[in-house]
PDB file of C-alpha atoms in Angstrom:
ATOM      1  CA  UNK A   1     -85.014  28.988  37.557  1.00  0.00           C
ATOM      2  CA  UNK A   2     -82.507  31.569  36.353  1.00  0.00           C
ATOM      3  CA  UNK A   3     -78.906  30.569  36.020  1.00  0.00           C
ATOM      4  CA  UNK A   4     -75.947  29.667  33.875  1.00  0.00           C
ATOM      5  CA  UNK A   5     -75.681  26.366  32.079  1.00  0.00           C
ATOM      6  CA  UNK A   6     -72.543  24.873  30.604  1.00  0.00           C
ATOM      7  CA  UNK A   7     -72.391  21.862  28.377  1.00  0.00           C
ATOM      8  CA  UNK A   8     -71.112  19.288  28.140  1.00  0.00           C
ATOM      9  CA  UNK A   9     -69.923  18.451  31.652  1.00  0.00           C
ATOM     10  CA  UNK A  10     -67.031  16.420  30.218  1.00  0.00           C
ATOM     11  CA  UNK A  11     -65.496  16.842  26.763  1.00  0.00           C
ATOM     12  CA  UNK A  12     -62.806  14.861  25.031  1.00  0.00           C
ATOM     13  CA  UNK A  13     -60.624  16.338  22.327  1.00  0.00           C
ATOM     14  CA  UNK A  14     -58.456  14.533  19.839  1.00  0.00           C
ATOM     15  CA  UNK A  15     -55.134  15.971  18.715  1.00  0.00           C
ATOM     16  CA  UNK A  16     -55.579  18.692  16.105  1.00  0.00           C
ATOM     17  CA  UNK A  17     -59.304  19.027  16.717  1.00  0.00           C
ATOM     18  CA  UNK A  18     -61.257  22.175  17.532  1.00  0.00           C
ATOM     19  CA  UNK A  19     -63.943  21.851  20.191  1.00  0.00           C
ATOM     20  CA  UNK A  20     -66.612  24.273  21.343  1.00  0.00           C
ATOM     21  CA  UNK A  21     -67.833  24.688  24.910  1.00  0.00           C
ATOM     22  CA  UNK A  22     -71.314  26.052  25.407  1.00  0.00           C
ATOM     23  CA  UNK A  23     -72.340  28.706  27.942  1.00  0.00           C
ATOM     24  CA  UNK A  24     -75.903  30.000  28.188  1.00  0.00           C
ATOM     25  CA  UNK A  25     -77.462  32.333  30.758  1.00  0.00           C
ATOM     26  CA  UNK A  26     -81.063  33.395  31.311  1.00  0.00           C
ATOM     27  CA  UNK A  27     -80.235  36.030  33.929  1.00  0.00           C
ATOM     28  CA  UNK A  28     -80.345  38.895  31.407  1.00  0.00           C
ATOM     29  CA  UNK A  29     -76.765  39.757  32.373  1.00  0.00           C
ATOM     30  CA  UNK A  30     -74.747  42.049  30.178  1.00  0.00           C
ATOM     31  CA  UNK A  31     -71.236  40.722  30.737  1.00  0.00           C
ATOM     32  CA  UNK A  32     -69.953  37.176  30.344  1.00  0.00           C
ATOM     33  CA  UNK A  33     -66.564  35.628  31.073  1.00  0.00           C
ATOM     34  CA  UNK A  34     -64.555  32.464  30.391  1.00  0.00           C
ATOM     35  CA  UNK A  35     -61.975  31.185  32.859  1.00  0.00           C
ATOM     36  CA  UNK A  36     -59.579  28.280  32.825  1.00  0.00           C
ATOM     37  CA  UNK A  37     -58.619  26.444  36.008  1.00  0.00           C
ATOM     38  CA  UNK A  38     -55.750  23.977  36.270  1.00  0.00           C
ATOM     39  CA  UNK A  39     -55.486  21.525  39.195  1.00  0.00           C
ATOM     40  CA  UNK A  40     -54.710  23.288  42.470  1.00  0.00           C
ATOM     41  CA  UNK A  41     -54.641  26.681  40.795  1.00  0.00           C
ATOM     42  CA  UNK A  42     -56.865  29.740  40.735  1.00  0.00           C
ATOM     43  CA  UNK A  43     -58.946  30.934  37.807  1.00  0.00           C
ATOM     44  CA  UNK A  44     -57.298  32.566  34.808  1.00  0.00           C
ATOM     45  CA  UNK A  45     -59.296  34.794  32.480  1.00  0.00           C
ATOM     46  CA  UNK A  46     -59.455  33.715  28.839  1.00  0.00           C
ATOM     47  CA  UNK A  47     -61.961  36.124  27.254  1.00  0.00           C
ATOM     48  CA  UNK A  48     -64.725  38.411  28.419  1.00  0.00           C
ATOM     49  CA  UNK A  49     -67.566  40.272  26.766  1.00  0.00           C
ATOM     50  CA  UNK A  50     -69.340  43.291  28.198  1.00  0.00           C
ATOM     51  CA  UNK A  51     -71.933  43.652  25.419  1.00  0.00           C
ATOM     52  CA  UNK A  52     -73.218  41.739  22.423  1.00  0.00           C
ATOM     53  CA  UNK A  53     -70.883  41.635  19.420  1.00  0.00           C
ATOM     54  CA  UNK A  54     -67.928  42.806  21.482  1.00  0.00           C
ATOM     55  CA  UNK A  55     -65.319  40.874  23.467  1.00  0.00           C
ATOM     56  CA  UNK A  56     -61.825  41.364  24.865  1.00  0.00           C
ATOM     57  CA  UNK A  57     -58.873  39.076  25.429  1.00  0.00           C
ATOM     58  CA  UNK A  58     -58.032  38.080  28.950  1.00  0.00           C
ATOM     59  CA  UNK A  59     -54.657  36.929  30.229  1.00  0.00           C
ATOM     60  CA  UNK A  60     -54.456  33.604  28.335  1.00  0.00           C
ATOM     61  CA  UNK A  61     -56.429  34.084  25.099  1.00  0.00           C
ATOM     62  CA  UNK A  62     -53.939  32.364  22.778  1.00  0.00           C
ATOM     63  CA  UNK A  63     -55.398  29.196  21.267  1.00  0.00           C
ATOM     64  CA  UNK A  64     -58.977  30.162  22.115  1.00  0.00           C
ATOM     65  CA  UNK A  65     -61.739  32.038  20.304  1.00  0.00           C
ATOM     66  CA  UNK A  66     -65.191  33.302  21.311  1.00  0.00           C
ATOM     67  CA  UNK A  67     -68.282  34.902  19.832  1.00  0.00           C
ATOM     68  CA  UNK A  68     -71.119  36.907  21.379  1.00  0.00           C
ATOM     69  CA  UNK A  69     -73.921  37.038  18.846  1.00  0.00           C
ATOM     70  CA  UNK A  70     -76.665  36.878  21.466  1.00  0.00           C
ATOM     71  CA  UNK A  71     -76.841  38.289  24.981  1.00  0.00           C
ATOM     72  CA  UNK A  72     -77.619  34.854  26.430  1.00  0.00           C
ATOM     73  CA  UNK A  73     -74.802  32.919  24.779  1.00  0.00           C
ATOM     74  CA  UNK A  74     -70.998  33.060  24.895  1.00  0.00           C
ATOM     75  CA  UNK A  75     -69.458  29.925  23.357  1.00  0.00           C
ATOM     76  CA  UNK A  76     -65.739  29.219  23.688  1.00  0.00           C
ATOM     77  CA  UNK A  77     -63.799  27.357  21.005  1.00  0.00           C
ATOM     78  CA  UNK A  78     -60.593  25.615  21.988  1.00  0.00           C
ATOM     79  CA  UNK A  79     -58.571  25.477  18.800  1.00  0.00           C
ATOM     80  CA  UNK A  80     -55.828  23.101  17.779  1.00  0.00           C
ATOM     81  CA  UNK A  81     -53.374  25.923  18.469  1.00  0.00           C
ATOM     82  CA  UNK A  82     -53.972  25.433  22.211  1.00  0.00           C
ATOM     83  CA  UNK A  83     -51.313  22.845  22.948  1.00  0.00           C
ATOM     84  CA  UNK A  84     -52.278  22.089  26.530  1.00  0.00           C
ATOM     85  CA  UNK A  85     -56.075  22.338  26.694  1.00  0.00           C
ATOM     86  CA  UNK A  86     -56.705  19.865  29.522  1.00  0.00           C
ATOM     87  CA  UNK A  87     -58.352  21.922  32.268  1.00  0.00           C
ATOM     88  CA  UNK A  88     -61.600  22.849  33.980  1.00  0.00           C
ATOM     89  CA  UNK A  89     -63.398  25.639  32.106  1.00  0.00           C
ATOM     90  CA  UNK A  90     -65.762  27.998  33.892  1.00  0.00           C
ATOM     91  CA  UNK A  91     -68.206  30.483  32.445  1.00  0.00           C
ATOM     92  CA  UNK A  92     -69.555  33.401  34.461  1.00  0.00           C
ATOM     93  CA  UNK A  93     -71.817  36.391  33.985  1.00  0.00           C
ATOM     94  CA  UNK A  94     -72.417  39.688  35.741  1.00  0.00           C
ATOM     95  CA  UNK A  95     -75.306  42.114  35.638  1.00  0.00           C
ATOM     96  CA  UNK A  96     -74.812  45.756  34.740  1.00  0.00           C
ATOM     97  CA  UNK A  97     -73.857  48.197  37.461  1.00  0.00           C
ATOM     98  CA  UNK A  98     -70.797  48.750  39.583  1.00  0.00           C
ATOM     99  CA  UNK A  99     -70.731  45.777  41.915  1.00  0.00           C
ATOM    100  CA  UNK A 100     -69.992  43.164  39.210  1.00  0.00           C
ATOM    101  CA  UNK A 101     -70.967  40.194  41.332  1.00  0.00           C
ATOM    102  CA  UNK A 102     -70.199  37.130  39.249  1.00  0.00           C
ATOM    103  CA  UNK A 103     -72.448  34.114  38.828  1.00  0.00           C
ATOM    104  CA  UNK A 104     -70.737  30.932  37.700  1.00  0.00           C
ATOM    105  CA  UNK A 105     -71.825  27.904  35.746  1.00  0.00           C
ATOM    106  CA  UNK A 106     -71.012  24.328  36.836  1.00  0.00           C
ATOM    107  CA  UNK A 107     -67.996  24.053  34.528  1.00  0.00           C
ATOM    108  CA  UNK A 108     -66.808  21.808  31.698  1.00  0.00           C
ATOM    109  CA  UNK A 109     -63.838  19.505  32.135  1.00  0.00           C
ATOM    110  CA  UNK A 110     -61.877  19.124  28.895  1.00  0.00           C
ATOM    111  CA  UNK A 111     -59.592  16.163  28.419  1.00  0.00           C
ATOM    112  CA  UNK A 112     -57.268  15.377  25.533  1.00  0.00           C
ATOM    113  CA  UNK A 113     -57.230  11.860  24.094  1.00  0.00           C
TER     114      UNK A 113
ATOM    115  CA  UNK B   1     -55.275  45.122  37.506  1.00  0.00           C
ATOM    116  CA  UNK B   2     -56.535  45.068  41.058  1.00  0.00           C
ATOM    117  CA  UNK B   3     -54.574  42.538  43.111  1.00  0.00           C
ATOM    118  CA  UNK B   4     -55.250  40.787  46.411  1.00  0.00           C
ATOM    119  CA  UNK B   5     -53.042  38.700  48.709  1.00  0.00           C
ATOM    120  CA  UNK B   6     -54.355  35.760  50.748  1.00  0.00           C
ATOM    121  CA  UNK B   7     -52.721  32.970  52.761  1.00  0.00           C
ATOM    122  CA  UNK B   8     -52.431  29.723  50.807  1.00  0.00           C
ATOM    123  CA  UNK B   9     -54.212  27.645  53.428  1.00  0.00           C
ATOM    124  CA  UNK B  10     -55.821  27.790  56.863  1.00  0.00           C
ATOM    125  CA  UNK B  11     -57.226  25.309  59.337  1.00  0.00           C
ATOM    126  CA  UNK B  12     -60.057  25.659  61.774  1.00  0.00           C
ATOM    127  CA  UNK B  13     -61.980  23.442  64.125  1.00  0.00           C
ATOM    128  CA  UNK B  14     -65.579  22.604  63.464  1.00  0.00           C
ATOM    129  CA  UNK B  15     -68.130  24.837  65.215  1.00  0.00           C
ATOM    130  CA  UNK B  16     -65.543  27.573  65.827  1.00  0.00           C
ATOM    131  CA  UNK B  17     -65.376  30.961  64.101  1.00  0.00           C
ATOM    132  CA  UNK B  18     -63.030  31.381  61.139  1.00  0.00           C
ATOM    133  CA  UNK B  19     -61.367  34.628  60.081  1.00  0.00           C
ATOM    134  CA  UNK B  20     -60.002  34.626  56.530  1.00  0.00           C
ATOM    135  CA  UNK B  21     -57.753  37.633  55.802  1.00  0.00           C
ATOM    136  CA  UNK B  22     -57.191  39.460  52.524  1.00  0.00           C
ATOM    137  CA  UNK B  23     -54.814  42.307  51.725  1.00  0.00           C
ATOM    138  CA  UNK B  24     -55.591  44.714  48.901  1.00  0.00           C
ATOM    139  CA  UNK B  25     -53.239  47.640  49.384  1.00  0.00           C
ATOM    140  CA  UNK B  26     -53.762  48.999  45.837  1.00  0.00           C
ATOM    141  CA  UNK B  27     -57.550  49.235  46.144  1.00  0.00           C
ATOM    142  CA  UNK B  28     -59.126  52.315  44.607  1.00  0.00           C
ATOM    143  CA  UNK B  29     -62.128  54.230  45.894  1.00  0.00           C
ATOM    144  CA  UNK B  30     -64.680  52.578  43.614  1.00  0.00           C
ATOM    145  CA  UNK B  31     -63.447  48.964  43.891  1.00  0.00           C
ATOM    146  CA  UNK B  32     -65.848  46.520  45.462  1.00  0.00           C
ATOM    147  CA  UNK B  33     -64.486  43.690  47.621  1.00  0.00           C
ATOM    148  CA  UNK B  34     -66.015  40.327  46.741  1.00  0.00           C
ATOM    149  CA  UNK B  35     -65.603  36.909  48.326  1.00  0.00           C
ATOM    150  CA  UNK B  36     -66.372  33.653  46.563  1.00  0.00           C
ATOM    151  CA  UNK B  37     -65.844  30.051  47.580  1.00  0.00           C
ATOM    152  CA  UNK B  38     -65.290  26.989  45.449  1.00  0.00           C
ATOM    153  CA  UNK B  39     -65.947  23.368  46.307  1.00  0.00           C
ATOM    154  CA  UNK B  40     -64.065  20.643  44.376  1.00  0.00           C
ATOM    155  CA  UNK B  41     -65.161  20.267  40.743  1.00  0.00           C
ATOM    156  CA  UNK B  42     -67.738  23.043  41.054  1.00  0.00           C
ATOM    157  CA  UNK B  43     -67.925  26.633  39.926  1.00  0.00           C
ATOM    158  CA  UNK B  44     -67.225  29.355  42.494  1.00  0.00           C
ATOM    159  CA  UNK B  45     -70.147  30.487  44.601  1.00  0.00           C
ATOM    160  CA  UNK B  46     -70.757  34.088  45.668  1.00  0.00           C
ATOM    161  CA  UNK B  47     -70.406  34.612  49.426  1.00  0.00           C
ATOM    162  CA  UNK B  48     -70.513  38.330  50.164  1.00  0.00           C
ATOM    163  CA  UNK B  49     -69.363  41.715  48.935  1.00  0.00           C
ATOM    164  CA  UNK B  50     -68.870  45.227  50.292  1.00  0.00           C
ATOM    165  CA  UNK B  51     -67.529  48.671  49.503  1.00  0.00           C
ATOM    166  CA  UNK B  52     -66.731  50.522  52.731  1.00  0.00           C
ATOM    167  CA  UNK B  53     -68.964  49.338  55.560  1.00  0.00           C
ATOM    168  CA  UNK B  54     -69.008  45.944  57.233  1.00  0.00           C
ATOM    169  CA  UNK B  55     -71.604  43.589  55.774  1.00  0.00           C
ATOM    170  CA  UNK B  56     -73.527  40.614  57.098  1.00  0.00           C
ATOM    171  CA  UNK B  57     -75.565  37.986  55.309  1.00  0.00           C
ATOM    172  CA  UNK B  58     -76.790  34.487  56.075  1.00  0.00           C
ATOM    173  CA  UNK B  59     -73.505  32.922  54.989  1.00  0.00           C
ATOM    174  CA  UNK B  60     -70.860  35.180  56.510  1.00  0.00           C
ATOM    175  CA  UNK B  61     -69.740  38.618  57.624  1.00  0.00           C
ATOM    176  CA  UNK B  62     -67.285  40.917  55.887  1.00  0.00           C
ATOM    177  CA  UNK B  63     -65.154  43.250  57.973  1.00  0.00           C
ATOM    178  CA  UNK B  64     -63.435  46.009  55.986  1.00  0.00           C
ATOM    179  CA  UNK B  65     -60.546  47.993  57.431  1.00  0.00           C
ATOM    180  CA  UNK B  66     -61.034  51.727  57.762  1.00  0.00           C
ATOM    181  CA  UNK B  67     -58.374  52.422  55.106  1.00  0.00           C
ATOM    182  CA  UNK B  68     -59.884  49.639  52.921  1.00  0.00           C
ATOM    183  CA  UNK B  69     -56.470  48.077  52.375  1.00  0.00           C
ATOM    184  CA  UNK B  70     -57.512  44.820  53.981  1.00  0.00           C
ATOM    185  CA  UNK B  71     -60.636  42.859  54.751  1.00  0.00           C
ATOM    186  CA  UNK B  72     -61.635  39.737  56.660  1.00  0.00           C
ATOM    187  CA  UNK B  73     -64.272  37.162  55.836  1.00  0.00           C
ATOM    188  CA  UNK B  74     -65.811  35.782  58.995  1.00  0.00           C
ATOM    189  CA  UNK B  75     -67.579  32.429  59.164  1.00  0.00           C
ATOM    190  CA  UNK B  76     -69.249  32.524  62.540  1.00  0.00           C
ATOM    191  CA  UNK B  77     -69.488  28.790  63.168  1.00  0.00           C
ATOM    192  CA  UNK B  78     -67.584  26.611  60.739  1.00  0.00           C
ATOM    193  CA  UNK B  79     -69.025  23.316  59.564  1.00  0.00           C
ATOM    194  CA  UNK B  80     -67.416  20.584  57.486  1.00  0.00           C
ATOM    195  CA  UNK B  81     -69.369  21.900  54.494  1.00  0.00           C
ATOM    196  CA  UNK B  82     -67.418  25.169  54.709  1.00  0.00           C
ATOM    197  CA  UNK B  83     -64.222  23.413  53.641  1.00  0.00           C
ATOM    198  CA  UNK B  84     -63.439  25.048  50.290  1.00  0.00           C
ATOM    199  CA  UNK B  85     -61.126  27.463  48.515  1.00  0.00           C
ATOM    200  CA  UNK B  86     -62.060  31.058  49.344  1.00  0.00           C
ATOM    201  CA  UNK B  87     -61.243  33.829  46.874  1.00  0.00           C
ATOM    202  CA  UNK B  88     -61.022  37.525  47.714  1.00  0.00           C
ATOM    203  CA  UNK B  89     -61.516  39.656  44.600  1.00  0.00           C
ATOM    204  CA  UNK B  90     -61.560  43.339  43.761  1.00  0.00           C
ATOM    205  CA  UNK B  91     -64.028  44.345  41.069  1.00  0.00           C
ATOM    206  CA  UNK B  92     -63.824  47.572  39.157  1.00  0.00           C
ATOM    207  CA  UNK B  93     -66.664  48.842  36.956  1.00  0.00           C
ATOM    208  CA  UNK B  94     -64.931  48.791  33.588  1.00  0.00           C
ATOM    209  CA  UNK B  95     -62.138  46.360  34.223  1.00  0.00           C
ATOM    210  CA  UNK B  96     -61.683  42.628  34.131  1.00  0.00           C
ATOM    211  CA  UNK B  97     -61.921  40.640  37.347  1.00  0.00           C
ATOM    212  CA  UNK B  98     -58.758  38.889  38.487  1.00  0.00           C
ATOM    213  CA  UNK B  99     -58.828  35.722  40.594  1.00  0.00           C
ATOM    214  CA  UNK B 100     -55.765  34.697  42.600  1.00  0.00           C
ATOM    215  CA  UNK B 101     -55.146  31.237  44.069  1.00  0.00           C
ATOM    216  CA  UNK B 102     -57.325  31.882  47.109  1.00  0.00           C
ATOM    217  CA  UNK B 103     -57.134  30.330  50.576  1.00  0.00           C
ATOM    218  CA  UNK B 104     -57.810  26.625  50.997  1.00  0.00           C
ATOM    219  CA  UNK B 105     -59.782  26.260  54.234  1.00  0.00           C
ATOM    220  CA  UNK B 106     -59.567  22.940  56.060  1.00  0.00           C
ATOM    221  CA  UNK B 107     -62.140  22.205  58.765  1.00  0.00           C
ATOM    222  CA  UNK B 108     -61.115  19.740  61.460  1.00  0.00           C
ATOM    223  CA  UNK B 109     -63.909  17.640  63.012  1.00  0.00           C
TER     224      UNK B 109
END
């Protein structure tokens, strides 16, 4: 089945540690996105990529980094510079074209030890 | 950025229709209106989208005002499984997609 997978489902980070969240899609979608969601809040855009080897900062990019070396993959690294990383992280993708309907993965919950 | 305004929360009785409003007064001619819903601890799920005309699918209907400055998501017969946060989003071809806080829909048995 086509879809978006995120791993792991839960991730624990120690102080000062970088961690990487995986996002893979087999939908052949051009654009991919990372969002952060805090309890009771909406989604905030961290980074997005419209084509391979290109990405743009969203509204809250500080303390995060991404890469887009392959069309199917868009990993997000939460660096030690992100002082409050505890949140639910969602990856999404959209096909080409004007409608930009987004398809979301199941999410990764990051907790700080 | 394309912005939308939704009520924070709404309640409805089970098996009754639900009308979820969304205002988007700054919409431009090529912006699509999308609705998603999110259950607890899950990623958002696509519900419906439209450009100018009203749209129907198996999940819901989307009614778009003639001036396109507002829209309404219609759930024809709410069930307990429809309790979720509903997001109304404007999507523009070459622009990022902005999610607000959405409307938390409570369904009363």
